[in-house]
Short mmCIF file of C-alpha atoms in Angstrom, two decimals:
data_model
loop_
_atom_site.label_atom_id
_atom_site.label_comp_id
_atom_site.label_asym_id
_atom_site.label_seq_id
_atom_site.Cartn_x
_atom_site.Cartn_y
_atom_site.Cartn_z
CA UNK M 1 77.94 -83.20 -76.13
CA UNK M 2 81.09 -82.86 -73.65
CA UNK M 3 83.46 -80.67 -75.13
CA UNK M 4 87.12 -81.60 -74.95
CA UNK M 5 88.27 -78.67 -73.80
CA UNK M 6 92.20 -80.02 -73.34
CA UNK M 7 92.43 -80.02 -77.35
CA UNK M 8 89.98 -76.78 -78.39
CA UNK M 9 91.75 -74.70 -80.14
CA UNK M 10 91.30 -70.80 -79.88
CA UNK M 11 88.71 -70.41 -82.21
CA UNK M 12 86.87 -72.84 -80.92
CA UNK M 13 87.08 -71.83 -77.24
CA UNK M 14 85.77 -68.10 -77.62
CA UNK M 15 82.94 -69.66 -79.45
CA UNK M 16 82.03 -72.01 -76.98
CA UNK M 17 82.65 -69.07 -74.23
CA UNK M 18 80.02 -67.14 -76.15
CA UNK M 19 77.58 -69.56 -76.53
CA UNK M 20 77.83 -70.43 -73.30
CA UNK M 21 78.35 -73.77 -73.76
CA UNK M 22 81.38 -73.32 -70.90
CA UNK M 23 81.33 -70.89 -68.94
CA UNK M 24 85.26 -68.65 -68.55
CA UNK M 25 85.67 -69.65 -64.73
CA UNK M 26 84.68 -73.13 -65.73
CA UNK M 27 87.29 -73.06 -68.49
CA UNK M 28 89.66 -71.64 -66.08
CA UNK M 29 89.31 -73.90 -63.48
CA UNK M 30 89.86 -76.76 -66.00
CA UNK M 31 93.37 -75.14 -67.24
CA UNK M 32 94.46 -74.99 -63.99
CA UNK M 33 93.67 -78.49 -63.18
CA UNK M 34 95.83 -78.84 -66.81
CA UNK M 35 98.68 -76.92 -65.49
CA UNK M 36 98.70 -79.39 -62.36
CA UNK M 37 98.75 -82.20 -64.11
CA UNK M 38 101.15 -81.15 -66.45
CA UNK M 39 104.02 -79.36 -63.86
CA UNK M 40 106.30 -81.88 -64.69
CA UNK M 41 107.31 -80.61 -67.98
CA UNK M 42 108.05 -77.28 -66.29
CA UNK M 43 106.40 -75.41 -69.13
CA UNK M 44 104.94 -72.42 -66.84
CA UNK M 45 107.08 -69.91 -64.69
CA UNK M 46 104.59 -68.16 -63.02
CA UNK M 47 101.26 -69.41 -62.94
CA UNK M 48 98.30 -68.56 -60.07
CA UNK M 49 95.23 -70.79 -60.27
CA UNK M 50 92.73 -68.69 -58.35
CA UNK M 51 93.50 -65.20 -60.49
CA UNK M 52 93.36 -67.06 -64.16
CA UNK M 53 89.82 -68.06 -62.65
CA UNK M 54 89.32 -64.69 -61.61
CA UNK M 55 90.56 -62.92 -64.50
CA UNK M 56 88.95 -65.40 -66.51
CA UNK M 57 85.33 -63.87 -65.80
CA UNK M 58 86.52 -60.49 -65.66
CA UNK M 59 88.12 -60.39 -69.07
CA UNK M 60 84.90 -61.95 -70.85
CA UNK M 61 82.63 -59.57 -68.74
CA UNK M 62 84.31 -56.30 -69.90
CA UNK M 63 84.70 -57.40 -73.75
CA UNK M 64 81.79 -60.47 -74.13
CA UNK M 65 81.47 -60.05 -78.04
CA UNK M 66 85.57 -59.26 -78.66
CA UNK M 67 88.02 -61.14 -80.56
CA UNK M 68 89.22 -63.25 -77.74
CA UNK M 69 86.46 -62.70 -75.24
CA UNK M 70 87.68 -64.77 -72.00
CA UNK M 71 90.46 -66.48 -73.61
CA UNK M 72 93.56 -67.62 -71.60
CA UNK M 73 96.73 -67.29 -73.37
CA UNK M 74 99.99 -67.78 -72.00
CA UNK M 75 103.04 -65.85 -72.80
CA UNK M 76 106.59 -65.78 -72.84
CA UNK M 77 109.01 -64.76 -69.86
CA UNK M 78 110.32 -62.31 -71.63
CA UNK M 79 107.05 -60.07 -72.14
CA UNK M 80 106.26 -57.32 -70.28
CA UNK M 81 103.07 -58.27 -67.53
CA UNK M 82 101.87 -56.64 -64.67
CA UNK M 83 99.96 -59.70 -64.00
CA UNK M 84 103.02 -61.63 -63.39
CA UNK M 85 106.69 -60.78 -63.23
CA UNK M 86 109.12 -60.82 -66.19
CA UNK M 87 111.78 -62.23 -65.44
CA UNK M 88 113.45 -63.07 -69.09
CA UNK M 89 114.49 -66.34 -67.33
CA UNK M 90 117.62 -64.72 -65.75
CA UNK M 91 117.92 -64.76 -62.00
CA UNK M 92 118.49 -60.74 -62.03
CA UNK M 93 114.97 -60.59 -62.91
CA UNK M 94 113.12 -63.24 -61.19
CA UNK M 95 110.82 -60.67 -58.83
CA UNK M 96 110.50 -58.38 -61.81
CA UNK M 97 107.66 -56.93 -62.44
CA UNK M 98 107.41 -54.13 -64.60
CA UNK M 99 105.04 -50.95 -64.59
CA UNK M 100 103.32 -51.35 -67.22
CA UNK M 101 101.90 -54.20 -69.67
CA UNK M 102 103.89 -54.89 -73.04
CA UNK M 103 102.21 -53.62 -76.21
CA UNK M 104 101.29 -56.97 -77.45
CA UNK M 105 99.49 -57.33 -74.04
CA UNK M 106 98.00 -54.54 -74.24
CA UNK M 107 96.16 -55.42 -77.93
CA UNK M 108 95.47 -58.99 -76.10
CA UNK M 109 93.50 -57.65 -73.43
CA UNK M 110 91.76 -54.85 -75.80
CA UNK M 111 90.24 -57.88 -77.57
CA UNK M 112 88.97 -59.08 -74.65
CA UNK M 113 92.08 -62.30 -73.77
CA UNK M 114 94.67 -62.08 -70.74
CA UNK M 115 97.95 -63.63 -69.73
CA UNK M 116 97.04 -66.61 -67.93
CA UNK M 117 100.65 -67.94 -67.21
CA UNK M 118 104.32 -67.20 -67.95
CA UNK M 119 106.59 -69.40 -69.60
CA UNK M 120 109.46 -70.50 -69.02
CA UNK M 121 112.51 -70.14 -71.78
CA UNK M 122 116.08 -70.29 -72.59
CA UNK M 123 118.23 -67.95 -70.33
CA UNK M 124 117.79 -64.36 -72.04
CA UNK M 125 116.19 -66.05 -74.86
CA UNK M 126 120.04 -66.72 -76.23
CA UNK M 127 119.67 -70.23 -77.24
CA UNK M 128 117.67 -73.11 -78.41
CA UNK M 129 117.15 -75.86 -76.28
CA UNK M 130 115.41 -74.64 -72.90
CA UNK M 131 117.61 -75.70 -70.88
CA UNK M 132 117.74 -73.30 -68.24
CA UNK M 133 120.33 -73.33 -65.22
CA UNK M 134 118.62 -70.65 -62.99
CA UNK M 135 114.86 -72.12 -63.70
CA UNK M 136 114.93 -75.54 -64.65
CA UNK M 137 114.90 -77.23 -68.10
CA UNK M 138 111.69 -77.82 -70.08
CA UNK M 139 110.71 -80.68 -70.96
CA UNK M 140 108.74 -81.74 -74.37
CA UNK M 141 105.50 -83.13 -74.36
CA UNK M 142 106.30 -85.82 -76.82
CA UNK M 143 109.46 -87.13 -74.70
CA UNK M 144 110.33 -85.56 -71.13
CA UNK M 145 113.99 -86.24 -71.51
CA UNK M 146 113.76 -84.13 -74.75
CA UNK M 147 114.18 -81.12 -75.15
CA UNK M 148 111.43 -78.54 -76.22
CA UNK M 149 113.32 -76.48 -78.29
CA UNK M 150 113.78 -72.58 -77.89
CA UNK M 151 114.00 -70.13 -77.08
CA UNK M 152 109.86 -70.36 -76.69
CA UNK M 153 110.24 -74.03 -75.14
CA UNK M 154 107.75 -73.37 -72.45
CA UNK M 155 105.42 -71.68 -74.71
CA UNK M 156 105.44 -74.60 -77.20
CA UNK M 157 105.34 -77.44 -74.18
CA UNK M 158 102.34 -75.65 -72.65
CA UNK M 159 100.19 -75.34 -76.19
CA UNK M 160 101.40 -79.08 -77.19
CA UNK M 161 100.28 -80.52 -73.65
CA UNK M 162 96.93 -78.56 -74.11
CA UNK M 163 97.86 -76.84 -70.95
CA UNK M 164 96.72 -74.10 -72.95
CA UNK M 165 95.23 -73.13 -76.59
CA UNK M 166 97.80 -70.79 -77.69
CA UNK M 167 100.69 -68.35 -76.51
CA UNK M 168 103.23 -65.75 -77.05
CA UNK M 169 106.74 -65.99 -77.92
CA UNK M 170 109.89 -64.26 -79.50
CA UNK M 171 111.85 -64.69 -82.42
CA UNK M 172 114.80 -64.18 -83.00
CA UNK M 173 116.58 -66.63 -85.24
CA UNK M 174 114.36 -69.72 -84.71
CA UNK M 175 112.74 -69.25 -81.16
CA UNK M 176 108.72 -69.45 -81.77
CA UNK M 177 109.57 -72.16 -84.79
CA UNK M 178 111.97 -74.50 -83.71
CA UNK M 179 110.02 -75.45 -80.58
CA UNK M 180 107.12 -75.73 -82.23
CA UNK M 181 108.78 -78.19 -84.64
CA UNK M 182 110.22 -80.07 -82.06
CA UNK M 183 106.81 -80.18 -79.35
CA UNK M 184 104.31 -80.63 -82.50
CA UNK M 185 102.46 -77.33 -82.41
CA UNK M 186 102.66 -74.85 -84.78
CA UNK M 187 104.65 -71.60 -84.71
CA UNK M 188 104.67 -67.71 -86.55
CA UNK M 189 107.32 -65.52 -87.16
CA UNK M 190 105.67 -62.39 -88.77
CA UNK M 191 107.29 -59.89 -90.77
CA UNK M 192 109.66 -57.72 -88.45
CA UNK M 193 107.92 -54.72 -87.24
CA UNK M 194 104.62 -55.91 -87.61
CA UNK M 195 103.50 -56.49 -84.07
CA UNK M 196 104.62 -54.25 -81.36
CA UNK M 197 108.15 -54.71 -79.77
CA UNK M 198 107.69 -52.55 -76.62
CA UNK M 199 108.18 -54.32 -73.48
CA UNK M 200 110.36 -56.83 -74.49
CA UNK M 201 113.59 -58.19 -72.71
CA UNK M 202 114.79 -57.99 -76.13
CA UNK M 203 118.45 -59.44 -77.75
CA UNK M 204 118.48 -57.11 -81.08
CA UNK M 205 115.80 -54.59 -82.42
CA UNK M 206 116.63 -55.88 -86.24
CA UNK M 207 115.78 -59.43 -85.72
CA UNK M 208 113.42 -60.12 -82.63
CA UNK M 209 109.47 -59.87 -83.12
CA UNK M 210 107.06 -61.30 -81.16
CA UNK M 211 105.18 -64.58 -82.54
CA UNK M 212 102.55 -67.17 -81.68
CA UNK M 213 102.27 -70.53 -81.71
CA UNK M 214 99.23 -72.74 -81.39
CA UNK M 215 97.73 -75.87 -82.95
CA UNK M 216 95.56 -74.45 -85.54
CA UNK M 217 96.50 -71.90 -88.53
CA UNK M 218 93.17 -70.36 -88.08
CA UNK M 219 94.07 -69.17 -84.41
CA UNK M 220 97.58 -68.15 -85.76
CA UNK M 221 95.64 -65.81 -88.09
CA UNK M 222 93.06 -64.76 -85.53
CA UNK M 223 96.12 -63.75 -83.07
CA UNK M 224 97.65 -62.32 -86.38
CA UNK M 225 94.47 -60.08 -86.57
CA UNK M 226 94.54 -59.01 -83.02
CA UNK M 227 98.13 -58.10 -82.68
CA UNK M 228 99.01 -56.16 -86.10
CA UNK M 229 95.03 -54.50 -86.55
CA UNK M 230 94.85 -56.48 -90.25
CA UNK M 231 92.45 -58.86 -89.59
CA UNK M 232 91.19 -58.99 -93.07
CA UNK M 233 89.48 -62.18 -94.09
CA UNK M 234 92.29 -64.59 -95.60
CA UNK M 235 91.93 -65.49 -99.01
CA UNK M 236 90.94 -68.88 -100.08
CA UNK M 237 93.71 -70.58 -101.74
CA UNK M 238 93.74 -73.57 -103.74
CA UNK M 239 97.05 -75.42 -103.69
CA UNK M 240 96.51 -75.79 -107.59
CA UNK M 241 97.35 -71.98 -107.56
CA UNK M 242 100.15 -72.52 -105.65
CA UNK M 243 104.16 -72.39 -106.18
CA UNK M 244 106.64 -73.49 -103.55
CA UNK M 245 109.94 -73.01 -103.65
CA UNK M 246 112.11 -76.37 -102.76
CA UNK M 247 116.16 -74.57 -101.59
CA UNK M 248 117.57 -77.82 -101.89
CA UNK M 249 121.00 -76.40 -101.05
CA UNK M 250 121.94 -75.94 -97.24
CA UNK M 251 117.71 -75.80 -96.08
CA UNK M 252 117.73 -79.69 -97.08
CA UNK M 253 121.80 -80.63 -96.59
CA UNK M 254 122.64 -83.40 -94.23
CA UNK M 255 118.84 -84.39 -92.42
CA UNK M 256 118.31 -86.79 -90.09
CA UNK M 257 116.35 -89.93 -91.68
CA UNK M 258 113.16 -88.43 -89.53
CA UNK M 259 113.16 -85.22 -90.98
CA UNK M 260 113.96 -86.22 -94.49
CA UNK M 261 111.06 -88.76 -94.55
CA UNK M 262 108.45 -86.89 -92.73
CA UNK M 263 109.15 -84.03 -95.25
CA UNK M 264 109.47 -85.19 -97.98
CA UNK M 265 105.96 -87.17 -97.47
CA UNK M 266 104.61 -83.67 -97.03
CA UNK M 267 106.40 -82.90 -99.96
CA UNK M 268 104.50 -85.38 -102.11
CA UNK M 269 101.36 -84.92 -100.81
CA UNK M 270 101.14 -81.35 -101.35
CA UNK M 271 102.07 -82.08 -104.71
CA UNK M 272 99.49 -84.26 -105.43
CA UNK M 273 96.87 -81.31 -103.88
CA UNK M 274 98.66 -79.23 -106.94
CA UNK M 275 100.87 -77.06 -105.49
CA UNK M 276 104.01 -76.73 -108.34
CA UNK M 277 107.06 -77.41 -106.54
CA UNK M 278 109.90 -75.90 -107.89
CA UNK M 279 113.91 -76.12 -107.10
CA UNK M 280 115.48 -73.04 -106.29
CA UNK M 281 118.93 -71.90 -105.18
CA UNK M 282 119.96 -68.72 -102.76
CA UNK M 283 123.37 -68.90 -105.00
CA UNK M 284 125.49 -65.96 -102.77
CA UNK M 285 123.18 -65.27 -100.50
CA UNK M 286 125.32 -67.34 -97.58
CA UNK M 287 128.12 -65.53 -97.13
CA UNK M 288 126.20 -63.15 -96.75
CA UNK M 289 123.66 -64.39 -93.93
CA UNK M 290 126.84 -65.28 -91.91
CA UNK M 291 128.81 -62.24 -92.12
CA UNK M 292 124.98 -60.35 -91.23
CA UNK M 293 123.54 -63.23 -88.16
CA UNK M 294 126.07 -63.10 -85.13
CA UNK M 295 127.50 -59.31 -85.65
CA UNK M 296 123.85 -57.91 -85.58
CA UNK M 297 123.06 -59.84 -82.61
CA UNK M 298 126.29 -59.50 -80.42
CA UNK M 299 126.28 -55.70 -81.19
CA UNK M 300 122.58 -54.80 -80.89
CA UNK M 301 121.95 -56.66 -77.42
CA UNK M 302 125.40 -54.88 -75.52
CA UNK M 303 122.97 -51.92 -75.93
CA UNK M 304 119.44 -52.62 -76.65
CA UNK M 305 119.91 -54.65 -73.35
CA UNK M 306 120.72 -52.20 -70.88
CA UNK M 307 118.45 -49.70 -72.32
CA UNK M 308 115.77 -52.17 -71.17
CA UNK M 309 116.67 -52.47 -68.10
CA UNK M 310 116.76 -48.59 -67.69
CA UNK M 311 113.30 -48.02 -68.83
CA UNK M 312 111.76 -51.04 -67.14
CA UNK M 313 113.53 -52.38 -64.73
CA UNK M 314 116.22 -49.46 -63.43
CA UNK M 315 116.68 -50.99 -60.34
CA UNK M 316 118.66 -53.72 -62.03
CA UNK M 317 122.36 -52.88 -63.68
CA UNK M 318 123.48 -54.24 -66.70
CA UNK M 319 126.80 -55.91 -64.51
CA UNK M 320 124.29 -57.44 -61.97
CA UNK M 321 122.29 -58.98 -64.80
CA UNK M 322 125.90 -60.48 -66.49
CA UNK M 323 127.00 -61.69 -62.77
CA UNK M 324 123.35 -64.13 -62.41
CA UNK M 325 123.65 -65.35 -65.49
CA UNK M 326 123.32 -69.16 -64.73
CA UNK M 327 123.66 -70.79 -67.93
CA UNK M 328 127.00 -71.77 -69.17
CA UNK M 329 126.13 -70.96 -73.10
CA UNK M 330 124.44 -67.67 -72.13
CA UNK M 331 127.26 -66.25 -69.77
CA UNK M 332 130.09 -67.55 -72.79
CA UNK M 333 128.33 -65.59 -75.27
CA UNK M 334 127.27 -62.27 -73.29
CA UNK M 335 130.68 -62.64 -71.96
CA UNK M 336 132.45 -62.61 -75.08
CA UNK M 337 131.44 -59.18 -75.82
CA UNK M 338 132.82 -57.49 -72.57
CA UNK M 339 136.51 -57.23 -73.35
CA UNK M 340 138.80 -56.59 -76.73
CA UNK M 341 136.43 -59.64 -78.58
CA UNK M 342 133.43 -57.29 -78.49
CA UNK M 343 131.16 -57.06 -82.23
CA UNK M 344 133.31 -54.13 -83.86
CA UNK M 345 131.03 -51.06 -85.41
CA UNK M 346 132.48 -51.64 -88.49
CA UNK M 347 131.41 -55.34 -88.91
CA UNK M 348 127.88 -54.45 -87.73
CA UNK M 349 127.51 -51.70 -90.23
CA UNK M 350 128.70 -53.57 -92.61
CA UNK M 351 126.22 -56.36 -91.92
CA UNK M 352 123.31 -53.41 -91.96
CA UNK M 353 124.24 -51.38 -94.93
CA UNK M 354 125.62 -54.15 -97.20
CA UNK M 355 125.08 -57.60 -96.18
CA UNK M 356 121.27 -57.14 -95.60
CA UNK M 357 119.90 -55.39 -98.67
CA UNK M 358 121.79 -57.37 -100.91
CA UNK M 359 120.03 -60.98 -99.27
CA UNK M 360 116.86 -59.40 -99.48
CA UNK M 361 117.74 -58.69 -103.51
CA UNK M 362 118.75 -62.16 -103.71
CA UNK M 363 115.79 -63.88 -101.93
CA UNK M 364 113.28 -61.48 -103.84
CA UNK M 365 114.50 -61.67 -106.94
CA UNK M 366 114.12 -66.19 -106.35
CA UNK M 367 110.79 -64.97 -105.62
CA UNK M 368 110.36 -63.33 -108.40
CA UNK M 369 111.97 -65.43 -111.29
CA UNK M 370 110.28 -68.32 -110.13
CA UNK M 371 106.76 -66.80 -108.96
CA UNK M 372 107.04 -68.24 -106.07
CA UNK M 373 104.44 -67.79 -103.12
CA UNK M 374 106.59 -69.17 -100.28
CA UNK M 375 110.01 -71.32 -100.19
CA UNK M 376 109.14 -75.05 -98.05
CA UNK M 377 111.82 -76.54 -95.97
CA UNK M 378 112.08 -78.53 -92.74
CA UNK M 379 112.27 -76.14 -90.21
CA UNK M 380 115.01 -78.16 -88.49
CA UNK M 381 117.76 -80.75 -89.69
CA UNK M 382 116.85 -83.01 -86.88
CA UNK M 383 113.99 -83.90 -84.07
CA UNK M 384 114.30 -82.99 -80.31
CA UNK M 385 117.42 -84.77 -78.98
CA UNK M 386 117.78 -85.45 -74.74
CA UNK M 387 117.87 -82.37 -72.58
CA UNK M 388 122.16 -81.66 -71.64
CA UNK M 389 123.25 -82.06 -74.87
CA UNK M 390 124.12 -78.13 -74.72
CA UNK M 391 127.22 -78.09 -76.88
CA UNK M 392 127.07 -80.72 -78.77
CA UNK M 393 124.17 -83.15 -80.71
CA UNK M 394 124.57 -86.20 -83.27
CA UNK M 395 123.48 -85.59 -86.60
CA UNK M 396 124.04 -88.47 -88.79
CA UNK M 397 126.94 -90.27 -86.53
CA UNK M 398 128.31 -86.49 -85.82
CA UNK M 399 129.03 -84.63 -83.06
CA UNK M 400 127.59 -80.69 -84.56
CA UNK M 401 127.27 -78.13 -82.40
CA UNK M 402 124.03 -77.47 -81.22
CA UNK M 403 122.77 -73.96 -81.67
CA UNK M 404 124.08 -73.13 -85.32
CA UNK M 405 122.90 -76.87 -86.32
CA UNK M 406 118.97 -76.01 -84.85
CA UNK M 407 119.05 -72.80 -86.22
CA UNK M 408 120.45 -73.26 -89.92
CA UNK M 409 117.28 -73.10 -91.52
CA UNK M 410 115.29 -70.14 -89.92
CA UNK M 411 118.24 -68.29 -89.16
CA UNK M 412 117.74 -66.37 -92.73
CA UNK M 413 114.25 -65.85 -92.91
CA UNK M 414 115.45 -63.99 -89.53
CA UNK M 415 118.12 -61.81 -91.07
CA UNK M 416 115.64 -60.73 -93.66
CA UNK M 417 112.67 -59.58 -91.54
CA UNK M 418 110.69 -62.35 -93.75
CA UNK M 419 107.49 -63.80 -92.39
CA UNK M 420 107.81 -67.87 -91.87
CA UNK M 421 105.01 -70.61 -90.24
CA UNK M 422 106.28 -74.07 -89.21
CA UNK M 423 103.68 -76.76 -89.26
CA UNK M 424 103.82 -80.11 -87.68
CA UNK M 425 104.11 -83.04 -90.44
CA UNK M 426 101.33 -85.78 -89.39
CA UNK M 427 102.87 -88.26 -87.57
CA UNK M 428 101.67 -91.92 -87.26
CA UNK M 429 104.30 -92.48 -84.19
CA UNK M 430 107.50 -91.07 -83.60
CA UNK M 431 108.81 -87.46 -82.28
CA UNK M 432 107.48 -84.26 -84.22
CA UNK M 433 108.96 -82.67 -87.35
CA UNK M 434 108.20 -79.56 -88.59
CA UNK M 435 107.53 -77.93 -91.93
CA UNK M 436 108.34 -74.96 -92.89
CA UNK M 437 106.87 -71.96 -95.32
CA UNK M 438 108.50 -68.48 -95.90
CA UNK M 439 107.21 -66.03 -97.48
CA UNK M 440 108.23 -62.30 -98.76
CA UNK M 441 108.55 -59.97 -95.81
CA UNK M 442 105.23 -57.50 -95.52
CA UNK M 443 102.91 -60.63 -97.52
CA UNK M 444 101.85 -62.26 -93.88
CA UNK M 445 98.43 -62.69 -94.76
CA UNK M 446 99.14 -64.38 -97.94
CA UNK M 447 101.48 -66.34 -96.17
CA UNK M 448 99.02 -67.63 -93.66
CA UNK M 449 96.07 -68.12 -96.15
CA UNK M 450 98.89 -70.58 -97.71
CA UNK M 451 99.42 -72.52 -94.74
CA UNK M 452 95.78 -72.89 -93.63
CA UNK M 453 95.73 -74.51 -97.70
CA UNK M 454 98.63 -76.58 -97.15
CA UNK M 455 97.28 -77.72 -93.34
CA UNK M 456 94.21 -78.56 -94.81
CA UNK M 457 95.29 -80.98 -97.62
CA UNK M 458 98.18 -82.49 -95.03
CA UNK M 459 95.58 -83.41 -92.73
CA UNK M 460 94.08 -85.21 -95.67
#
């Protein structure tokens, strides 16, 4: 039997590696030939055919029986590789190569993987769409002249195109799930702290982690395993012995016709599996969220910024990195923080020492009242919409503004530290939707023995 080694997922592809029913420099030659076909959607960065063949063998020959034995995986622009540089997407940083290998590289190629490719992503990570002045836009699998989401849009393009069978990203507020809800794939934010955040062109040490996305749960929770160390069986759940949370208010306000249908057909048919779906309300916990979101961010990267750039790439100032900023939404928003506009210390305490514990009393004590394992929402109001429309997208005859519209519905799982997995609705025709489950922050593995339950019975 030919194996169809375009739409293997992880799992699959270390097995066939070790049986040796494809050998790693055959499997790398065939990516490559992938990455050719698919340079159009200008999912990849840096990429080098002859040294992901070469690397290919290597990595399987020094860990044969490991985790991830020979596996190509490609990763975000923003992670530290000495394979390839890191260049965050920023021109500053485009022949950047750092020292040393981040620490989520470093598990990866302890289990026997390697960074095949970079990918390429929103400028800095500080946005959603992928539209990148300095590197290019990226373009979605589904549509071209869509976008792919972000900040992970290259990530996401290069998993959905079968480029490759799974990759890194970041996540901030949305970045590994929205793209993977617009390009059909499926995307992880884990609990925050859980993987390791060194080497990391990061934007705030509260709310960016590291994630995956891929087309499987089953290689989300093998990646899970790799990168935290708890690589525990997951449980077998039963959707009978399941209880979603529905957050009708805001998570479900004002959907395009696309989204509304596609989920609520996933809605129903997880239902009829047995899963208990119950309404729920995050009464309060808004005002919050929004006085917590933008001051965290704004005042965390003005620092945790340039203290990247001193320990990894010192060669580079802080002003040199503002002055290539291509992007028009990037340079507004670092820009706002130069002068007398700059996040206050008083609002971003506030946001740490009040705003935050008292969401996470609210959203644990929904939890709890309602014994809930995980809340279900689209992950986005509305589908991929044409690469440009920076500022500004129609929602429902509207002009909204882009960013905070994309971002409404992971942004709190974000603020929180909570784990959350998007998964692509099945889809007869039409662009992809995603669907979303969140879960209490520390209870990843419950959370993805949940999805694999609720991706089995919507494949049904």
């Amino acid at each position: 039997m030919t194996l169809d080694l375009e739409r293997l997922d992880a799992v699959a592809t270390v097995a066939a590696l070790k049986e040796g029913s494809v050998s790693p420099a055959a499997y790398a030659e065939a990516l490559a030939e992938r990455a050719a076909k698919h340079a159009d959607l200008n999912a990849l960065q840096s990429f080098d055919a002859g040294q992901v063949v070469q690397a290919a063998a290597a990595a399987f020959e020094a860990h044969p029986e490991a985790a991830l034995a020979g596996l190509p995986i490609v990763a975000k622009d923003n992670i530290n590789t000495t394979a390839y540089p890191t260049s965050g997407g920023t021109k500053a940083l485009l022949r950047h190569t750092p020292a040393t290998d981040a620490g989520v590289v470093q598990r990866i190629t302890k289990a026997g993987g390697f960074i095949g490719a970079k990918a390429g992503m929103h400028e800095l990570a500080f946005g959603i769409t992928s539209n990148n002045a300095v590197t290019g836009a990226v373009h979605n699998p589904a549509d071209p002249g869509l976008i792919a989401g972000g900040s992970s849009g290259g990530t996401a393009a290069a998993v959905a195109a079968g480029i490759f069978p799974a990759g890194l990203g970041t996540d901030t507020g949305g970045s590994c799930r929205i793209p993977a809800a617009l390009c059909g794939v499926i995307g992880f934010r884990p609990t925050t702290g859980r993987y390791d955040s060194d080497g990391v062109v990061p934007i705030s040490h509260t709310r960016d982690t590291v994630g995956t996305l891929a087309r499987s749960t089953r290689d989300i929770a093998l990646f899970d395993g790799v990168l935290s160390g708890d690589d525990a069986a997951l449980a077998e759940r039963a959707m009978t012995d399941v209880t979603l949370g529905v957050p009708r208010n805001m998570f479900y306000d004002n959907l395009d016709p696309v989204v509304d249908a596609a989920v609520e057909a996933q809605l129903s048919v997880l239902s009829a599996a047995g899963a208990k779906l119950v309404d729920v309300d995050f009464d309060g916990i808004w005002p919050h969220n929004e006085a917590f979101s933008f001051p965290v961010v704004f005042y965390e990267v003005m620092r945790d910024l340039p203290a990247y750039l001193a320990e990894h790439a010192p060669e580079v100032s802080f002003e040199t990195l503002i002055k290539g900023i291509g992007s028009p939404d990037v340079a507004g928003a670092i820009g706002s923080q130069l002068g007398d506009e700059a996040m206050p210390e008083a609002a971003y305490r506030a946001a740490m020492d009040v705003r935050r514990p008292a969401m996470r009393q609210i959203y644990g004590k929904v939890f709890e009242d309602n014994g809930l394992d995980a809340i279900v929402f689209p992950t986005t109001p509305l589908p991929a919409r044409p690469i440009g429309e920076d500022e500004t997208v129609t929602l429902n005859g509207d002009q909204c503004p882009t960013f905070p519209t994309y971002i409404r519905n992971t942004d709190l799982g974000s603020n929180i530290g909570a784990p959350g997995i998007s998964l692509p609705c099945p889809l007869s025709s039409g662009l992809p939707v995603g669907i979303e489950f969140d879960g209490l922050p520390g209870k990843d593995r419950a959370l993805l023995a949940l999805a694999r339950a609720a991706e089995k019975s919507m494949a049904r």
